[in-house]
CSV table of C-alpha atoms in Angstrom, one decimal:
chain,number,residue,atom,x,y,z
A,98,UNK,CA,8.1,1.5,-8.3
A,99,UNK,CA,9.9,2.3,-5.1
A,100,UNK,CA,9.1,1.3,-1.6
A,101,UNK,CA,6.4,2.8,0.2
A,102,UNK,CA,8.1,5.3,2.9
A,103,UNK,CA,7.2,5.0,6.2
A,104,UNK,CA,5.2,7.5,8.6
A,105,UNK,CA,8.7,8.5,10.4
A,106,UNK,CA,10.4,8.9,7.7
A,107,UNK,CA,7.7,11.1,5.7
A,108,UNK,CA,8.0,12.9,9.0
A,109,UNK,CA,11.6,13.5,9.0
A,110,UNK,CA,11.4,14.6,5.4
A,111,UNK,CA,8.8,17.0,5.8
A,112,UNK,CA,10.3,18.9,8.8
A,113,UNK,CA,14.0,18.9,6.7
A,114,UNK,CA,12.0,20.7,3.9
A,115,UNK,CA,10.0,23.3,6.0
A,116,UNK,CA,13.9,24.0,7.3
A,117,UNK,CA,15.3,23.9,3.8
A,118,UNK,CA,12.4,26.2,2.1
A,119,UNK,CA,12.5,28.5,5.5
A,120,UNK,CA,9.0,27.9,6.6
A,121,UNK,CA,10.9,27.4,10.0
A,122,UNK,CA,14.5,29.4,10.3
A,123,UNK,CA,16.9,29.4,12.8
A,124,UNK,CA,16.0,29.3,16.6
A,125,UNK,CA,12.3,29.1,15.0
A,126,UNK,CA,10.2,26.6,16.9
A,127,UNK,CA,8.7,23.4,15.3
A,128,UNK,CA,5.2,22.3,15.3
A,129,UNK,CA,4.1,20.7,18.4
A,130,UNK,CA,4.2,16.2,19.3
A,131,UNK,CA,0.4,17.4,19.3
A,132,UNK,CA,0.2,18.9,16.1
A,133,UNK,CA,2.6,16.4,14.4
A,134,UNK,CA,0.5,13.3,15.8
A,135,UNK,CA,-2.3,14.7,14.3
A,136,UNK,CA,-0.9,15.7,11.0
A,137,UNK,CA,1.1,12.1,10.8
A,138,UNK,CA,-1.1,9.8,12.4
A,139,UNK,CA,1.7,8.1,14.1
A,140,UNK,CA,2.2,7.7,18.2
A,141,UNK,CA,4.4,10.4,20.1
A,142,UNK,CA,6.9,7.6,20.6
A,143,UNK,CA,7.6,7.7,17.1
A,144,UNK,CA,7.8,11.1,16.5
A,145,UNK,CA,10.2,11.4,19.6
A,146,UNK,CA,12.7,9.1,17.8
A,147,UNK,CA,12.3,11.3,14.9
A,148,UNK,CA,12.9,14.5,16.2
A,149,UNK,CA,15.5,12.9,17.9
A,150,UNK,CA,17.4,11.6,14.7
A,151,UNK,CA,17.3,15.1,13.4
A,152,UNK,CA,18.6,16.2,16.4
A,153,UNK,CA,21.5,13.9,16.7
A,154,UNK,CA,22.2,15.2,13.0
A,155,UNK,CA,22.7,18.4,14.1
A,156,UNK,CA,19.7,20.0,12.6
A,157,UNK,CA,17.2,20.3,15.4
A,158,UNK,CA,17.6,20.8,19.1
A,159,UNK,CA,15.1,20.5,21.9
A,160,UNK,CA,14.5,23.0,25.2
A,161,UNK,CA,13.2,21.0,28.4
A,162,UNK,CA,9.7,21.9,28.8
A,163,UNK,CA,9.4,24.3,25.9
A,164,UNK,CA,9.7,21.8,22.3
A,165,UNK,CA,11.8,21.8,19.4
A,166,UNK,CA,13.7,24.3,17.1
A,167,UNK,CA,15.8,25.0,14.8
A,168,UNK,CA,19.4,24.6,14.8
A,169,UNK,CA,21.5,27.7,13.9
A,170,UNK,CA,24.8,27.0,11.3
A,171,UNK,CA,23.7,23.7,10.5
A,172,UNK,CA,20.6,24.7,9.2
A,173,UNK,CA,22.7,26.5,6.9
A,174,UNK,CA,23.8,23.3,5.1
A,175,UNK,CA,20.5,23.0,4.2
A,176,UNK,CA,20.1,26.4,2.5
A,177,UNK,CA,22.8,26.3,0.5
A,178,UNK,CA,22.5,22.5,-0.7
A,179,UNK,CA,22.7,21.8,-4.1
A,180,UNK,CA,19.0,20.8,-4.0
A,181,UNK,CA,18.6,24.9,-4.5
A,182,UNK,CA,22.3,24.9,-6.3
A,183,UNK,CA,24.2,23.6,-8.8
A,184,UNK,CA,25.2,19.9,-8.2
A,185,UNK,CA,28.5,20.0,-6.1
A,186,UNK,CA,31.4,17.5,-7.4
A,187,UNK,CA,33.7,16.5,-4.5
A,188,UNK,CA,36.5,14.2,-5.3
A,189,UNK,CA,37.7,11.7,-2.4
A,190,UNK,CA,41.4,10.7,-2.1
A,191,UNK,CA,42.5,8.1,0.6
A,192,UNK,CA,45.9,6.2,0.9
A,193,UNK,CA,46.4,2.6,1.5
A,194,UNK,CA,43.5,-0.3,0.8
A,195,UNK,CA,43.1,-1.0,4.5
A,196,UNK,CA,39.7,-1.3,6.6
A,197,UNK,CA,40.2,2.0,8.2
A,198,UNK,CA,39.8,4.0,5.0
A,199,UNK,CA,37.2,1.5,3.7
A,200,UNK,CA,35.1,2.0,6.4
A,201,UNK,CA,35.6,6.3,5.8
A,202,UNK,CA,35.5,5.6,2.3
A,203,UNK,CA,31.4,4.0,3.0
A,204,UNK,CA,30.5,6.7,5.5
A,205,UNK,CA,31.8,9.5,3.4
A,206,UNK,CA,29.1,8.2,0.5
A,207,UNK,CA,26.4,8.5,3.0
A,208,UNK,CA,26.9,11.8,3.7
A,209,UNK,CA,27.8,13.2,0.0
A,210,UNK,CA,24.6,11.2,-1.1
A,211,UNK,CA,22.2,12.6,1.8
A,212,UNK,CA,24.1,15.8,1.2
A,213,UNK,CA,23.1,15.6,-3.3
A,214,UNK,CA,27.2,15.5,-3.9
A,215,UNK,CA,28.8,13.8,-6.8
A,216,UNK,CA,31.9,12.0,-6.0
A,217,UNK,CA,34.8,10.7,-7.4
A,218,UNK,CA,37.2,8.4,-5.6
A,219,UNK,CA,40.9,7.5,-5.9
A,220,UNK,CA,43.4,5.3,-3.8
A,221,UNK,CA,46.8,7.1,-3.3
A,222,UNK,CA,49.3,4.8,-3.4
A,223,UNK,CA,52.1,6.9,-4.7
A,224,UNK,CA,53.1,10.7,-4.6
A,225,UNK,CA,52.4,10.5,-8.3
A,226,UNK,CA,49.0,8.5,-7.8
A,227,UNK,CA,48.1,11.3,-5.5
A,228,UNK,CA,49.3,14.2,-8.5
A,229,UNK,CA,47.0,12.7,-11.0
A,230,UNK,CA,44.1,12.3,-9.0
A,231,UNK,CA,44.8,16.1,-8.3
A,232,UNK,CA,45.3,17.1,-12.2
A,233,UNK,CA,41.8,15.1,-12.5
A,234,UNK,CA,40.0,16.7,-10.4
A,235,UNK,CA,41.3,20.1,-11.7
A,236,UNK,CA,40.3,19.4,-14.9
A,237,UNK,CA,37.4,18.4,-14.2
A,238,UNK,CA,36.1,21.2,-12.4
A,239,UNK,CA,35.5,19.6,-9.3
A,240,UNK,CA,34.2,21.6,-6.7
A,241,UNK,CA,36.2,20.6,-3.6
A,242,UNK,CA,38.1,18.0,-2.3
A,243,UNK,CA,38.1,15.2,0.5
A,244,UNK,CA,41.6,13.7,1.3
A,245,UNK,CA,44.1,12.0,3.5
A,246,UNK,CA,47.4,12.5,2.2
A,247,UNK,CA,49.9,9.3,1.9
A,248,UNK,CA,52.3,10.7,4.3
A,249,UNK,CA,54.7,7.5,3.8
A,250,UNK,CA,55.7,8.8,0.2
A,251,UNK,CA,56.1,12.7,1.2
A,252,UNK,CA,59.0,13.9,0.0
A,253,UNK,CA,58.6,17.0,2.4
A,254,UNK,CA,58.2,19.2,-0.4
A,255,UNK,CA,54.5,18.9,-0.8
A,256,UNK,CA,54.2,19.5,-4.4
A,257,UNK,CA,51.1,18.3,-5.3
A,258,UNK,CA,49.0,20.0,-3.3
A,259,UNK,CA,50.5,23.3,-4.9
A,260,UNK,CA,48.3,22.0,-7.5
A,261,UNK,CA,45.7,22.5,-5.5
A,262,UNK,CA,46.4,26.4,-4.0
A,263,UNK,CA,47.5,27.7,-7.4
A,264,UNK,CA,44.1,26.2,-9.1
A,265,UNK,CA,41.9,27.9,-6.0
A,266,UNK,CA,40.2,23.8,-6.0
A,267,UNK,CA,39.1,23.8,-2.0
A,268,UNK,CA,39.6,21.2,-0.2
A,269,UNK,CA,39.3,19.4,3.4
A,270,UNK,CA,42.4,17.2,5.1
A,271,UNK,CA,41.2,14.6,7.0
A,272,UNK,CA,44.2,13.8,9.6
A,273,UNK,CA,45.9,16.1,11.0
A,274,UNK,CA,48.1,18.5,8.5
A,275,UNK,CA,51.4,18.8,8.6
A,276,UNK,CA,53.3,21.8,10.0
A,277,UNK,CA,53.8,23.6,6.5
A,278,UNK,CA,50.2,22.6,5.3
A,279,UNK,CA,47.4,25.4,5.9
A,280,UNK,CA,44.3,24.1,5.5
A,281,UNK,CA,40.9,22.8,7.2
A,282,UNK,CA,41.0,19.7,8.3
A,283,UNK,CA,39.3,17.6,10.3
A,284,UNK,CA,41.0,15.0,13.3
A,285,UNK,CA,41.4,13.2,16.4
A,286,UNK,CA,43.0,14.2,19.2
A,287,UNK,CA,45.5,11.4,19.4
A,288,UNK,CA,48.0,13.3,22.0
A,289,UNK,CA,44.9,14.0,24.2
A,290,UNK,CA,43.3,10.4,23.9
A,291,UNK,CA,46.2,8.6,24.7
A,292,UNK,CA,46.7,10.6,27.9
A,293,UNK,CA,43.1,9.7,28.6
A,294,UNK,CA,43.8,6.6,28.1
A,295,UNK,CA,46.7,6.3,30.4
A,296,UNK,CA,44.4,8.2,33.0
A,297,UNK,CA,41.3,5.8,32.7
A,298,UNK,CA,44.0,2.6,33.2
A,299,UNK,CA,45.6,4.4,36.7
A,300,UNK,CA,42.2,5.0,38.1
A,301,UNK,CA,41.7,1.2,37.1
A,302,UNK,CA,44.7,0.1,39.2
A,303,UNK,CA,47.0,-0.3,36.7
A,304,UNK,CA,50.5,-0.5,38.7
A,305,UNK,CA,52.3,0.5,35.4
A,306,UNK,CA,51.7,0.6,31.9
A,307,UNK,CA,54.1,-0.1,28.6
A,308,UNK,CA,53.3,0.9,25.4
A,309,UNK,CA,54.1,-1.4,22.3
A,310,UNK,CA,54.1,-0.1,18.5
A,311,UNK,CA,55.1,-1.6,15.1
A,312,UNK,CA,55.4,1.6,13.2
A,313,UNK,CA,58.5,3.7,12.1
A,314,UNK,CA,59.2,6.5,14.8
A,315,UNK,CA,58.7,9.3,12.6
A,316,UNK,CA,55.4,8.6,11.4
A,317,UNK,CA,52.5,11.4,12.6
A,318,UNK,CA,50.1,8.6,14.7
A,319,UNK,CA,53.2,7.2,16.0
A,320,UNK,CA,55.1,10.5,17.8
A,321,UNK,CA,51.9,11.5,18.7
A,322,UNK,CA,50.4,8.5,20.8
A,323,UNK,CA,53.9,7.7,21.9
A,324,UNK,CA,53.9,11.7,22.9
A,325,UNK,CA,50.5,11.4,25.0
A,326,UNK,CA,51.5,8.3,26.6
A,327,UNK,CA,54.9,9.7,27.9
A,328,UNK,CA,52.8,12.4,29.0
A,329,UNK,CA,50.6,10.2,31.0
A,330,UNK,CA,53.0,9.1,32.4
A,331,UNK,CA,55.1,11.7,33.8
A,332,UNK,CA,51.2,12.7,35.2
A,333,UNK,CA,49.8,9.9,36.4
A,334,UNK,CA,53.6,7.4,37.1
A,335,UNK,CA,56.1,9.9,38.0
A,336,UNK,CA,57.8,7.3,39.9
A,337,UNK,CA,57.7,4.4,37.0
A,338,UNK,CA,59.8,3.6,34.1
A,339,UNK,CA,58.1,4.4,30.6
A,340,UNK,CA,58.4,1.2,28.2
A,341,UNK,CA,58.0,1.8,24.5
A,342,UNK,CA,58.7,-1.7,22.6
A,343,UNK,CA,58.7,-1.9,18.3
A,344,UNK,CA,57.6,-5.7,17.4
A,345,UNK,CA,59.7,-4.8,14.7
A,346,UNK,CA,63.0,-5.3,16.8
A,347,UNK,CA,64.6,-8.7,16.8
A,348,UNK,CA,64.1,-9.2,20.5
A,349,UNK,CA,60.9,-7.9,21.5
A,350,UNK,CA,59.6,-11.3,22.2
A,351,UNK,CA,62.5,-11.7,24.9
A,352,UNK,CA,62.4,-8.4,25.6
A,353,UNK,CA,57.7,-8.6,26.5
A,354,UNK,CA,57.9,-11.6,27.5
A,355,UNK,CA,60.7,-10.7,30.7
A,356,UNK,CA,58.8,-7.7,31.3
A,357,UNK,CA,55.9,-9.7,31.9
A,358,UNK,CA,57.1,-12.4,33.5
A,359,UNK,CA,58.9,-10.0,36.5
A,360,UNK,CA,56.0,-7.4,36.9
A,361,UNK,CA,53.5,-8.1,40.1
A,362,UNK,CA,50.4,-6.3,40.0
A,363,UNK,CA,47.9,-5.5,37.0
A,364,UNK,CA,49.6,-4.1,33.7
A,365,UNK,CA,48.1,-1.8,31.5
A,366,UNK,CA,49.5,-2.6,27.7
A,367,UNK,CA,48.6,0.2,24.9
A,368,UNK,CA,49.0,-0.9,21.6
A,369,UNK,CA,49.3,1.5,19.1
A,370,UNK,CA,47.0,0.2,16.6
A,371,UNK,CA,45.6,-3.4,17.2
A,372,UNK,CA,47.2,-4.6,14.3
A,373,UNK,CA,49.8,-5.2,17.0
A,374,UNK,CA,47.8,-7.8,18.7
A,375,UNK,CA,48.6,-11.4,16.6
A,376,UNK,CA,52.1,-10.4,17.3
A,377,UNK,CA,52.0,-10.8,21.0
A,378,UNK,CA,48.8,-12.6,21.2
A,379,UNK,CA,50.7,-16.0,22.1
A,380,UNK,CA,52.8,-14.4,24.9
A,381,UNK,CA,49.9,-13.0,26.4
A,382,UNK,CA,47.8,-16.4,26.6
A,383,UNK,CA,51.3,-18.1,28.1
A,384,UNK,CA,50.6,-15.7,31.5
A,385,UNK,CA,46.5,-15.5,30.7
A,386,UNK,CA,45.7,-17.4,34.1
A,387,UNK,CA,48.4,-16.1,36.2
A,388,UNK,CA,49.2,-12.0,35.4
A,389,UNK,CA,46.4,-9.2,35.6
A,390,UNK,CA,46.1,-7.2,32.2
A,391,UNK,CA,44.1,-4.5,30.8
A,392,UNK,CA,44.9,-4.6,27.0
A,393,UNK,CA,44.2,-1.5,25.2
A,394,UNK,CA,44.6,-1.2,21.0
A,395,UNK,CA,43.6,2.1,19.1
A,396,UNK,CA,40.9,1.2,17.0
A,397,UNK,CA,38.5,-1.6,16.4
A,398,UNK,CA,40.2,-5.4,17.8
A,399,UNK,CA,40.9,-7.7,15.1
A,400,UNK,CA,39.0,-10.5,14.0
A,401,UNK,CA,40.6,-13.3,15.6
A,402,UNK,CA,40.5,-15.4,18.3
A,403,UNK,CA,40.5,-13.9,21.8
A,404,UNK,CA,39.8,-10.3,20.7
A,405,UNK,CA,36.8,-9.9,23.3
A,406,UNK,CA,39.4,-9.4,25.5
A,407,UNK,CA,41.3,-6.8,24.1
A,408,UNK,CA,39.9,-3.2,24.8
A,409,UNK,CA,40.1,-0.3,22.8
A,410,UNK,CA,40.2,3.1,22.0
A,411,UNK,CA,38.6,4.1,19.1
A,412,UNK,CA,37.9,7.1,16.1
A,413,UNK,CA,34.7,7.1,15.2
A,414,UNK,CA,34.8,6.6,11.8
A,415,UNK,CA,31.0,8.0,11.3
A,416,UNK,CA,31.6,10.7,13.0
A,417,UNK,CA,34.7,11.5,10.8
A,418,UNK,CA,32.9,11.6,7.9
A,419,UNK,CA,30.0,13.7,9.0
A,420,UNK,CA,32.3,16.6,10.7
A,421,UNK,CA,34.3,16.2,6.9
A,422,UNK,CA,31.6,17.0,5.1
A,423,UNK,CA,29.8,19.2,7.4
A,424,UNK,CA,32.9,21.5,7.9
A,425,UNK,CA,33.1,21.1,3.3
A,426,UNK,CA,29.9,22.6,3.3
A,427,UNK,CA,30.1,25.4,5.8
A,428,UNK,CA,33.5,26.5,4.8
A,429,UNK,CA,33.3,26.2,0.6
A,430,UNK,CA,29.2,25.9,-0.6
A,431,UNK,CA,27.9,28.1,2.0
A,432,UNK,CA,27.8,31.8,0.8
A,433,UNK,CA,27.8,34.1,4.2
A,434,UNK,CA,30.9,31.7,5.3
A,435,UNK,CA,33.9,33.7,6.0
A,436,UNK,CA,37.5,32.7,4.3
A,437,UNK,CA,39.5,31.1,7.5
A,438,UNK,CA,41.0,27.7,8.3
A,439,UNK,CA,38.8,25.6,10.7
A,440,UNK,CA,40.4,22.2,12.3
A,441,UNK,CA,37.6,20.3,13.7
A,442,UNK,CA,39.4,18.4,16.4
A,443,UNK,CA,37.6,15.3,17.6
A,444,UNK,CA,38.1,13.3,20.9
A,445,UNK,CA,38.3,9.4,20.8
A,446,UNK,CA,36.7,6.9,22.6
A,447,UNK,CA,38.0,4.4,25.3
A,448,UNK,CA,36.2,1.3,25.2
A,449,UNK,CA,37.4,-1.0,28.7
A,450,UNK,CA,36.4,-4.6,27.8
């Protein structure tokens, strides 16, 4: 016997199936707090945070002094779910067993499961990995899929994913696509956050900032922060000299460790990824008590030793996931969708520590 539900979430239910059945359709107002206190028997605080969640997923919004209503396309997803449909199959293909895709991997189930999706999921770990998990899905007459392609074993022909035009099998890119792919895709804004980024650490004083990577040049997440920080630079340091060090390069140490050694003033240091950070992390305590540094990593800091210090700028991994399947959904299962490419381009978020 499952667990008794509790009043907000009976709540929350209730309202998503007066959207889902149309007792309430777009730009529709909902029932009163009032009327839902007295219906519920729970307190108005409650029901705020509930209408709240809803709203924060898109489905509901709310107008200053005149109450709730109904979202517009998002609605939409409800409509067409396969609670009134066929069951949808989506198969998942991600590259590389690393935390990032882990962590997309565990939101992406959320959503398929709140959303009444099968899935399927592969790791790519070869162009030929990524065919089969394509041939699968083909024959088993999946209904779209979720991926981010391997881009390390491209051989800049893109085959495989003429397996996936010429059988019609829909499907959304997470990351951005590649110049020859045409598709809908969902991603951040890397170019645009890192110029953010080197925006946020001038207003904080920064008297210059270097940039330090550990990733082959040609690589999409690479050129692309490396892009917005050159950028950023020519905006914000016109007058400065823009420092791009590789850990990979037999002298970076000598190479960090003189820069830091001869700069006066606070330093702003981006890191491409903070997967940089045990490489430098014993440099950086040598000069802890007598330089100023703002430490920035994309994504989440490591778990290690000192990484309260490090700030960060991060994708939202949640968010990814939601805009994936949401944009799935609107694009591919809803019927009065038009046939166009979407990119749903998201912004990420600088975290100063």
């Amino acid at each position: 016997m499952g667990a008794m539900k509790s009043k907000s979430e009976q709540l929350e239910e209730y309202l998503l199936s007066e959207i889902r059945n149309r007792v309430y359709k777009a730009g529709d107002k909902l029932p009163s707090e009032t009327r839902l206190q007295q219906k519920f028997g729970i307190s108005r605080v409650t029901i705020r945070n509930s209408l709240k969640k809803l709203t924060d997923q898109g489905y509901i919004y709310s107008v200053k002094g005149c109450g709730w209503f109904v979202s517009g396309s998002i609605s939409e997803r409800l409509y067409q779910s396969p609670q009134n449909d066929a069951l949808k199959k989506i198969g998942i293909v991600f590259p590389h067993k690393i935390e990032f895709f882990k962590s997309l991997y565990t939101f992406l189930q959320t959503e398929c499961k709140s959303n009444g999706f099968q899935w399927e999921f592969f790791f790519n770990t070869s162009i030929q990995s990524e065919k089969n998990a394509f041939d699968f899905f083909v024959k088993e007459k999946f209904d779209a899929v979720i991926l981010s392609p391997n881009r390390e074993y491209f051989d800049n022909t893109y085959k495989n994913f003429e397996i996936l035009y010429r059988n019609k099998m829909p499907f959304i890119m997470i990351g951005k696509p590649p110049n020859n792919i045409f598709c809908n895709a969902v991603y951040y804004d890397d170019i645009a956050g890192c110029i953010s980024l080197v925006r946020e650490l001038y207003y904080r004083k920064c008297k210059n900032i270097i940039h330090v990577t550990s990733l082959y040049c040609d690589q999409e997440a690479v050129r692309e922060r490396r892009e917005g920080y050159i950028y950023g630079m020519k905006k914000f340091y016109p007058n400065s000299p823009h420092l791009i060090l590789n850990v990979n390069i037999s002298n970076f140490k000598q190479d960090f460790s003189g820069f830091i050694e001869n700069f006066e003033g606070r330093l702003g240091i981006i890191l491409h990824d903070n997967a940089e950070y045990p490489s430098i992390h014993a440099i950086l305590q040598s000069y802890a008590q007598e330089k100023d540094i703002v430490l920035v990593g994309f994504n989440a800091p490591p778990e290690m030793k000192g990484k309260e210090k490090i700030s960060s700028i991060e994708h939202n991994i949640s968010q990814l996931a939601q805009k994936s399947v949401d944009l799935l959904s609107y694009n591919f299962f809803n019927k009065t969708s038009a046939e166009e490419i979407r990119h749903v381009v998201l912004k990420p978020q600088i975290f100063i520590r």
